Short mmCIF file of C-alpha atoms in Angstrom, two decimals:
data_model
loop_
_atom_site.label_atom_id
_atom_site.label_comp_id
_atom_site.label_asym_id
_atom_site.label_seq_id
_atom_site.Cartn_x
_atom_site.Cartn_y
_atom_site.Cartn_z
CA MET A 99 0.00 0.00 0.00
CA ALA A 100 2.78 2.41 0.94
CA ASN A 101 4.39 1.92 -2.45
CA ALA A 102 1.11 2.35 -4.25
CA LEU A 103 0.71 5.77 -2.65
CA ALA A 104 4.31 6.86 -3.13
CA ALA A 105 4.39 8.40 -6.57
CA PRO A 106 1.71 9.78 -8.88
CA LYS A 107 1.02 7.63 -11.92
CA ALA A 108 -0.76 8.19 -15.19
CA VAL A 109 -4.25 7.57 -13.95
CA HIS A 110 -7.54 8.06 -15.69
CA ILE A 111 -10.58 8.48 -13.44
CA VAL A 112 -13.88 7.46 -14.98
CA VAL A 113 -17.03 8.88 -13.38
CA ARG A 114 -20.54 7.84 -14.28
CA GLU A 115 -22.53 10.62 -12.67
CA GLY A 116 -25.88 9.15 -13.60
CA TRP A 117 -25.21 6.11 -11.42
CA CYS A 118 -23.81 8.07 -8.46
CA LYS A 119 -26.13 8.45 -5.46
CA GLY A 120 -23.87 10.84 -3.60
CA CYS A 121 -23.16 8.67 -0.54
CA GLY A 122 -19.71 10.28 -0.22
CA ILE A 123 -17.87 7.01 0.52
CA CYS A 124 -15.31 7.59 -2.26
CA VAL A 125 -14.70 11.18 -1.14
CA ALA A 126 -14.03 10.09 2.45
CA LEU A 127 -11.88 7.07 1.62
CA CYS A 128 -9.66 8.79 -0.97
CA PRO A 129 -6.23 9.23 0.69
CA LYS A 130 -5.31 12.18 -1.56
CA GLU A 131 -8.47 14.33 -1.55
CA VAL A 132 -8.95 13.86 -5.27
CA LEU A 133 -12.73 13.70 -5.07
CA SER A 134 -15.53 15.92 -3.87
CA LEU A 135 -19.29 16.13 -4.19
CA ASN A 136 -20.55 18.74 -6.65
CA GLY A 137 -23.51 21.09 -6.29
CA SER A 138 -25.89 18.28 -7.26
CA GLY A 139 -24.41 16.05 -4.58
CA LYS A 140 -22.67 13.81 -7.13
CA VAL A 141 -19.03 12.79 -7.21
CA ALA A 142 -16.65 15.20 -8.95
CA VAL A 143 -12.93 14.89 -9.65
CA VAL A 144 -11.38 18.05 -8.21
CA ASN A 145 -7.68 17.15 -7.95
CA PRO A 146 -7.05 14.61 -10.73
CA ASP A 147 -3.27 15.16 -10.65
CA ARG A 148 -3.08 13.94 -7.07
CA CYS A 149 -4.63 10.54 -7.83
CA VAL A 150 -2.23 7.67 -7.20
CA GLY A 151 -4.53 5.01 -8.61
CA CYS A 152 -4.97 3.06 -5.36
CA GLY A 153 -8.53 2.15 -6.37
CA ARG A 154 -10.11 2.51 -2.92
CA CYS A 155 -12.90 4.64 -4.41
CA GLU A 156 -13.71 2.07 -7.06
CA ILE A 157 -13.85 -1.01 -4.84
CA HIS A 158 -15.92 0.81 -2.19
CA CYS A 159 -18.33 2.58 -4.53
CA PRO A 160 -21.71 0.88 -4.00
CA ASP A 161 -23.02 2.33 -7.25
CA PHE A 162 -20.33 1.31 -9.81
CA ALA A 163 -20.07 5.05 -10.48
CA ILE A 164 -16.31 5.54 -10.35
CA GLY A 165 -13.45 3.65 -11.90
CA ILE A 166 -9.68 3.99 -12.03
CA GLU A 167 -7.64 3.05 -15.06
CA VAL A 168 -3.90 3.08 -14.38
CA LYS A 169 -2.01 3.61 -17.62
CA LYS A 170 1.19 1.69 -18.13
CA GLN A 171 4.13 4.01 -18.69
CA MET B 285 -10.89 -2.24 -13.92
CA LEU B 286 -14.36 -0.68 -13.99
CA SER B 287 -14.63 -1.53 -17.68
CA GLN B 288 -13.90 -5.20 -16.91
CA VAL B 289 -16.50 -5.16 -14.14
CA GLU B 290 -18.98 -3.36 -16.38
CA SER B 291 -18.69 -6.03 -19.02
CA HIS B 292 -20.46 -8.38 -16.57
CA LEU B 293 -23.23 -5.92 -15.67
CA ARG B 294 -26.60 -5.40 -17.30
CA SER B 295 -25.87 -1.69 -17.64
CA ASP B 296 -29.36 -0.88 -18.90
CA ARG B 297 -30.70 -1.76 -15.44
CA PHE B 298 -28.58 0.90 -13.72
CA PRO B 299 -28.65 2.95 -11.54
CA HIS B 300 -29.64 0.11 -9.21
CA ILE B 301 -32.49 0.23 -6.68
CA TRP B 302 -30.31 0.26 -3.56
CA CYS B 303 -30.37 3.29 -1.26
CA PRO B 304 -27.47 5.77 -1.12
CA GLY B 305 -24.70 4.30 1.04
CA CYS B 306 -26.15 0.77 0.99
CA GLY B 307 -23.33 -1.76 1.03
CA ASN B 308 -24.98 -4.28 -1.30
CA GLY B 309 -23.31 -2.72 -4.33
CA ILE B 310 -19.90 -3.13 -2.69
CA VAL B 311 -20.54 -6.86 -2.21
CA LEU B 312 -21.78 -7.15 -5.79
CA SER B 313 -18.68 -5.37 -7.04
CA ALA B 314 -16.42 -7.76 -5.06
CA LEU B 315 -18.32 -10.73 -6.50
CA VAL B 316 -17.90 -9.51 -10.08
CA ARG B 317 -14.17 -8.90 -9.57
CA ALA B 318 -13.83 -12.38 -8.03
CA ILE B 319 -15.61 -14.02 -10.98
CA GLU B 320 -13.50 -12.00 -13.40
CA GLU B 321 -10.28 -12.94 -11.63
CA LEU B 322 -11.27 -16.61 -11.39
CA GLY B 323 -11.66 -16.53 -15.14
CA CYS B 324 -15.08 -18.17 -15.02
CA ASP B 325 -16.74 -18.60 -18.40
CA PRO B 326 -19.74 -16.23 -18.25
CA ASP B 327 -21.83 -18.76 -20.15
CA LYS B 328 -21.08 -21.38 -17.53
CA THR B 329 -21.53 -19.10 -14.54
CA VAL B 330 -24.86 -19.11 -12.74
CA VAL B 331 -25.98 -16.63 -10.11
CA VAL B 332 -29.05 -17.60 -8.13
CA SER B 333 -30.70 -15.31 -5.61
CA GLY B 334 -33.66 -15.37 -3.25
CA ILE B 335 -35.83 -12.44 -2.21
CA GLY B 336 -34.87 -9.19 -0.56
CA CYS B 337 -32.77 -6.14 -1.28
CA SER B 338 -29.57 -8.12 -1.70
CA SER B 339 -31.20 -10.71 -3.92
CA ARG B 340 -31.90 -8.03 -6.48
CA ALA B 341 -28.17 -8.32 -7.23
CA ALA B 342 -28.64 -11.25 -9.61
CA GLY B 343 -30.72 -9.09 -11.95
CA TYR B 344 -27.81 -6.70 -12.46
CA LEU B 345 -25.40 -9.40 -13.60
CA ASP B 346 -24.88 -10.55 -17.17
CA PHE B 347 -24.46 -14.24 -16.34
CA ASN B 348 -27.09 -16.96 -16.26
CA THR B 349 -29.18 -15.57 -13.43
CA LEU B 350 -32.18 -16.80 -11.51
CA HIS B 351 -34.18 -14.68 -9.09
CA THR B 352 -36.16 -17.23 -7.13
CA THR B 353 -38.66 -17.36 -4.25
CA HIS B 354 -38.01 -16.28 -0.68
CA GLY B 355 -35.50 -18.54 1.06
CA ARG B 356 -35.40 -21.01 -1.82
CA ALA B 357 -32.34 -19.84 -3.72
CA LEU B 358 -30.32 -22.80 -2.44
CA ALA B 359 -33.05 -25.25 -3.44
CA PHE B 360 -33.03 -23.93 -7.03
CA ALA B 361 -29.23 -23.84 -7.03
CA THR B 362 -29.10 -27.45 -5.81
CA GLY B 363 -31.25 -28.46 -8.78
CA ILE B 364 -29.04 -26.57 -11.21
CA LYS B 365 -25.85 -28.05 -9.81
CA LEU B 366 -27.26 -31.60 -9.84
CA ALA B 367 -28.41 -31.27 -13.45
CA ARG B 368 -25.24 -29.52 -14.66
CA PRO B 369 -22.38 -30.16 -12.21
CA GLU B 370 -19.88 -28.46 -14.55
CA LEU B 371 -21.43 -25.02 -13.94
CA ASP B 372 -20.05 -22.53 -11.43
CA VAL B 373 -22.99 -21.66 -9.22
CA PHE B 374 -23.04 -18.65 -6.91
CA VAL B 375 -25.97 -18.13 -4.55
CA LEU B 376 -26.78 -14.67 -3.22
CA MET B 377 -28.99 -14.32 -0.17
CA GLY B 378 -29.73 -11.86 2.57
CA ASP B 379 -29.39 -12.75 6.24
CA GLY B 380 -33.14 -13.26 6.68
CA ASP B 381 -33.52 -15.05 3.37
CA ALA B 382 -30.73 -17.50 4.19
CA THR B 383 -31.23 -18.14 7.89
CA ALA B 384 -34.95 -17.58 8.56
CA ILE B 385 -37.14 -18.21 5.53
CA GLY B 386 -34.53 -20.45 3.95
CA GLY B 387 -32.95 -21.71 7.17
CA ASN B 388 -33.63 -25.36 6.40
CA HIS B 389 -32.38 -25.13 2.85
CA PHE B 390 -29.25 -23.51 4.23
CA ILE B 391 -28.39 -26.18 6.80
CA HIS B 392 -29.19 -29.02 4.44
CA ALA B 393 -27.13 -27.59 1.57
CA ALA B 394 -24.29 -27.40 4.08
CA ARG B 395 -24.96 -30.94 5.33
CA ARG B 396 -24.85 -32.28 1.77
CA ASN B 397 -21.69 -30.34 1.03
CA ILE B 398 -22.93 -29.54 -2.46
CA ASP B 399 -20.49 -27.52 -4.54
CA LEU B 400 -22.16 -24.10 -4.35
CA THR B 401 -20.70 -20.76 -3.29
CA ALA B 402 -23.18 -19.01 -1.02
CA ILE B 403 -22.68 -15.32 -0.33
CA ILE B 404 -24.81 -14.01 2.48
CA PHE B 405 -25.32 -10.25 2.56
CA ASN B 406 -25.69 -9.68 6.30
CA ASN B 407 -27.17 -6.24 6.94
CA SER B 408 -28.75 -7.31 10.27
CA ILE B 409 -32.29 -6.43 9.17
CA TYR B 410 -35.10 -7.07 6.70
CA GLY B 411 -34.52 -3.95 4.65
CA MET B 412 -36.92 -4.34 1.75
CA THR B 413 -40.02 -5.06 3.82
CA GLY B 414 -39.47 -2.14 6.17
CA GLY B 415 -36.84 -2.85 8.80
CA GLN B 416 -38.20 -5.82 10.74
CA TYR B 417 -35.66 -7.65 12.91
CA SER B 418 -34.05 -10.76 11.42
CA PRO B 419 -32.23 -13.69 13.02
CA LEU B 420 -29.06 -11.63 12.54
CA THR B 421 -30.26 -8.49 14.32
CA PRO B 422 -27.99 -8.28 17.37
CA PRO B 423 -29.67 -8.37 20.79
CA GLY B 424 -30.72 -4.94 22.03
CA LYS B 425 -30.77 -3.35 18.59
CA ARG B 426 -33.90 -1.64 17.36
CA ALA B 427 -36.10 -2.61 14.45
CA THR B 428 -39.64 -1.67 13.43
CA THR B 429 -40.79 -4.89 15.09
CA ALA B 430 -38.50 -4.35 18.09
CA PRO B 431 -39.06 -0.68 18.96
CA TYR B 432 -37.67 -1.19 22.48
CA GLY B 433 -34.78 -3.37 21.39
CA ASN B 434 -34.47 -6.93 20.15
CA ILE B 435 -34.72 -9.55 22.92
CA GLU B 436 -33.62 -12.47 20.72
CA ARG B 437 -30.08 -13.77 20.43
CA SER B 438 -28.74 -13.68 16.91
CA PHE B 439 -27.33 -16.52 14.85
CA ASP B 440 -23.64 -16.76 14.09
CA ILE B 441 -23.83 -17.62 10.38
CA ALA B 442 -20.29 -18.96 10.30
CA GLU B 443 -20.81 -21.28 13.28
CA LEU B 444 -24.17 -22.37 11.88
CA ALA B 445 -22.62 -23.20 8.50
CA LYS B 446 -19.70 -25.01 10.09
CA GLY B 447 -21.94 -26.97 12.45
CA ALA B 448 -24.21 -27.98 9.58
CA GLY B 449 -21.31 -29.31 7.50
CA ALA B 450 -20.08 -26.58 5.15
CA THR B 451 -16.48 -27.14 4.09
CA TYR B 452 -15.48 -23.50 3.58
CA VAL B 453 -16.60 -20.68 5.86
CA ALA B 454 -15.38 -17.10 5.73
CA ARG B 455 -16.42 -13.60 6.64
CA ALA B 456 -15.51 -10.09 5.55
CA THR B 457 -17.08 -6.66 5.68
CA THR B 458 -17.75 -4.24 2.85
CA TYR B 459 -14.97 -2.05 4.22
CA HIS B 460 -12.61 -4.99 3.62
CA ALA B 461 -13.75 -5.26 0.00
CA THR B 462 -10.52 -6.75 -1.36
CA MET B 463 -10.52 -9.40 1.35
CA LEU B 464 -14.14 -10.14 0.49
CA GLU B 465 -13.18 -10.62 -3.16
CA LYS B 466 -10.34 -13.01 -2.24
CA LEU B 467 -12.57 -15.00 0.12
CA ILE B 468 -15.24 -15.36 -2.57
CA MET B 469 -12.52 -16.65 -4.92
CA ALA B 470 -11.30 -19.16 -2.32
CA GLY B 471 -14.87 -20.25 -1.63
CA ALA B 472 -15.53 -20.77 -5.34
CA LYS B 473 -12.38 -22.90 -5.62
CA ASN B 474 -13.48 -25.12 -2.72
CA LYS B 475 -15.12 -28.27 -4.06
CA GLY B 476 -18.04 -28.31 -1.66
CA PHE B 477 -20.46 -25.98 0.10
CA SER B 478 -18.82 -22.62 0.74
CA VAL B 479 -20.31 -19.83 2.79
CA ILE B 480 -19.01 -16.27 2.68
CA GLU B 481 -20.72 -13.87 5.05
CA ALA B 482 -20.48 -10.28 3.89
CA ILE B 483 -21.20 -7.73 6.61
CA THR B 484 -22.94 -4.89 4.82
CA ALA B 485 -24.59 -1.64 5.87
CA CYS B 486 -28.30 -0.86 5.67
CA PRO B 487 -28.23 2.82 6.59
CA VAL B 488 -31.96 3.34 6.09
CA GLY B 489 -33.53 0.24 7.66
CA TYR B 490 -30.99 -0.48 10.38
CA GLY B 491 -28.44 2.29 10.82
CA ARG B 492 -30.90 5.14 11.15
CA ARG B 493 -32.95 3.34 13.78
CA ASN B 494 -29.84 2.41 15.76
CA LYS B 495 -28.13 5.82 15.48
CA MET B 496 -25.24 4.42 13.47
CA GLY B 497 -25.23 7.24 10.96
CA ASN B 498 -25.14 7.07 7.17
CA GLY B 499 -23.60 4.50 4.87
CA LEU B 500 -20.14 5.99 5.17
CA GLN B 501 -20.25 6.04 8.97
CA MET B 502 -21.49 2.45 9.00
CA LEU B 503 -18.63 1.50 6.70
CA LEU B 504 -16.15 3.09 9.10
CA TRP B 505 -17.90 1.28 11.98
CA GLN B 506 -17.04 -1.97 10.19
CA LYS B 507 -13.41 -0.90 9.97
CA GLU B 508 -13.29 -0.19 13.71
CA HIS B 509 -15.08 -3.36 14.78
CA ALA B 510 -13.48 -5.95 12.51
CA VAL B 511 -10.56 -8.03 13.72
CA THR B 512 -8.74 -10.62 11.66
CA VAL B 513 -8.66 -14.28 12.66
CA LYS B 514 -5.03 -13.82 13.69
CA GLN B 515 -5.76 -10.80 15.88
CA ALA B 516 -8.75 -12.57 17.42
CA GLU B 517 -6.59 -15.48 18.56
CA LYS B 518 -4.82 -13.14 20.97
CA MET B 519 -7.99 -11.56 22.33
CA SER B 520 -10.17 -12.59 25.28
CA PRO B 521 -13.89 -13.43 24.83
CA GLU B 522 -14.70 -10.12 26.58
CA GLU B 523 -12.55 -8.16 24.15
CA LEU B 524 -14.18 -9.97 21.24
CA GLN B 525 -17.73 -9.29 22.40
CA ASP B 526 -18.50 -6.39 20.05
CA LYS B 527 -16.01 -7.43 17.38
CA ILE B 528 -16.52 -9.03 13.98
CA ILE B 529 -13.95 -11.72 13.19
CA ILE B 530 -13.00 -11.57 9.51
CA GLY B 531 -11.02 -13.85 7.25
CA GLU B 532 -11.06 -17.54 6.51
CA LEU B 533 -12.81 -19.10 9.52
CA TYR B 534 -13.01 -22.78 8.63
CA ARG B 535 -11.98 -25.32 6.05
CA GLY B 536 -13.16 -28.92 6.20
CA GLU B 537 -13.02 -32.11 4.19
CA ALA B 538 -16.12 -34.03 3.17
CA PRO B 539 -17.41 -35.87 0.09
CA GLU B 540 -19.10 -33.54 -2.38
CA TYR B 541 -22.76 -34.22 -3.14
CA THR B 542 -22.82 -34.17 -6.96
CA VAL B 543 -19.75 -36.43 -7.09
CA MET B 544 -21.49 -38.89 -4.77
CA TYR B 545 -24.63 -38.62 -6.87
CA GLU B 546 -22.72 -39.43 -10.07
CA GLU B 547 -21.22 -42.45 -8.31
CA ILE B 548 -24.62 -43.73 -7.23
CA ILE B 549 -25.91 -43.33 -10.79
CA ALA B 550 -22.95 -45.32 -12.08
CA ARG B 551 -23.52 -48.00 -9.46
CA ALA B 552 -27.24 -48.23 -10.22
CA LYS B 553 -26.51 -48.50 -13.96
CA GLY B 554 -23.96 -51.22 -13.29
CA LYS B 555 -26.51 -53.26 -11.40
CA THR B 556 -29.19 -53.04 -14.06
CA GLN B 557 -26.91 -53.95 -16.94
#
């Protein structure tokens, strides 16, 4: 885990806003404050550059609304 | 990763019916990742479910799925496995569906050690019907049918499964989603009856009534109250009282039912010829 968080990688964050129910689990579990809830109470990517691709948001999202694709460099 | 998971979903059915913060989607996600990682052939994968919030899960999956009657998911799954033993059969049930309405099917599937992977979504309540207490509602907790607190002792699903003859028993919470995925994989690989209890949050039917907060707070509650099998070994029964032991809890050896059934067919044919 420590290694996974060490250095930023080329990460693509996929959000499916229509499926998001705004529970805020991803926002709270993100170790790098990448996510936030927008004015409609749905997930929004606010600091994409800080994402380390750990995937905690994806595996804990009850709505299949967020995904992380880590690009191979 | 999401794209791989999505390939096994019936996307046109989304967003799903579960409430905001409900943990059922986290269990479903772990199941899909486990099936993907196991490399199961989607055409030879069957997901059978009973009735209740959690049992709606089968309808969201693009495998061979069967949404059955209340408590009878294991009975249908037993039929499928007997007819087509080569199929990978996963059975999704809620705590009430598995241990109350389907309690007998549950213990007898375990006794037979039939090669099914049962995943029990334990949210401690009957969510869909309005928050009545289930056999998994802990003593003292409130439900619509226990407004002053539940006076019944709850089942321990793992002990029940083990006592009835299951050969793989494990437990994880939705907070420990990766562990849950790995345990489902191990259960699926076990040639026999496997039970994986997934502790999941029902913020609306259970959490709200018991002042446990929203889905996120209930998820963090799981983090605080879960101890691994290894940690639990060093703890006293008093220390373990309000804890949830997670990990692989039991592995046993017993003849598998469909194998025995094939043998009896062969024997019967031998006699008649």
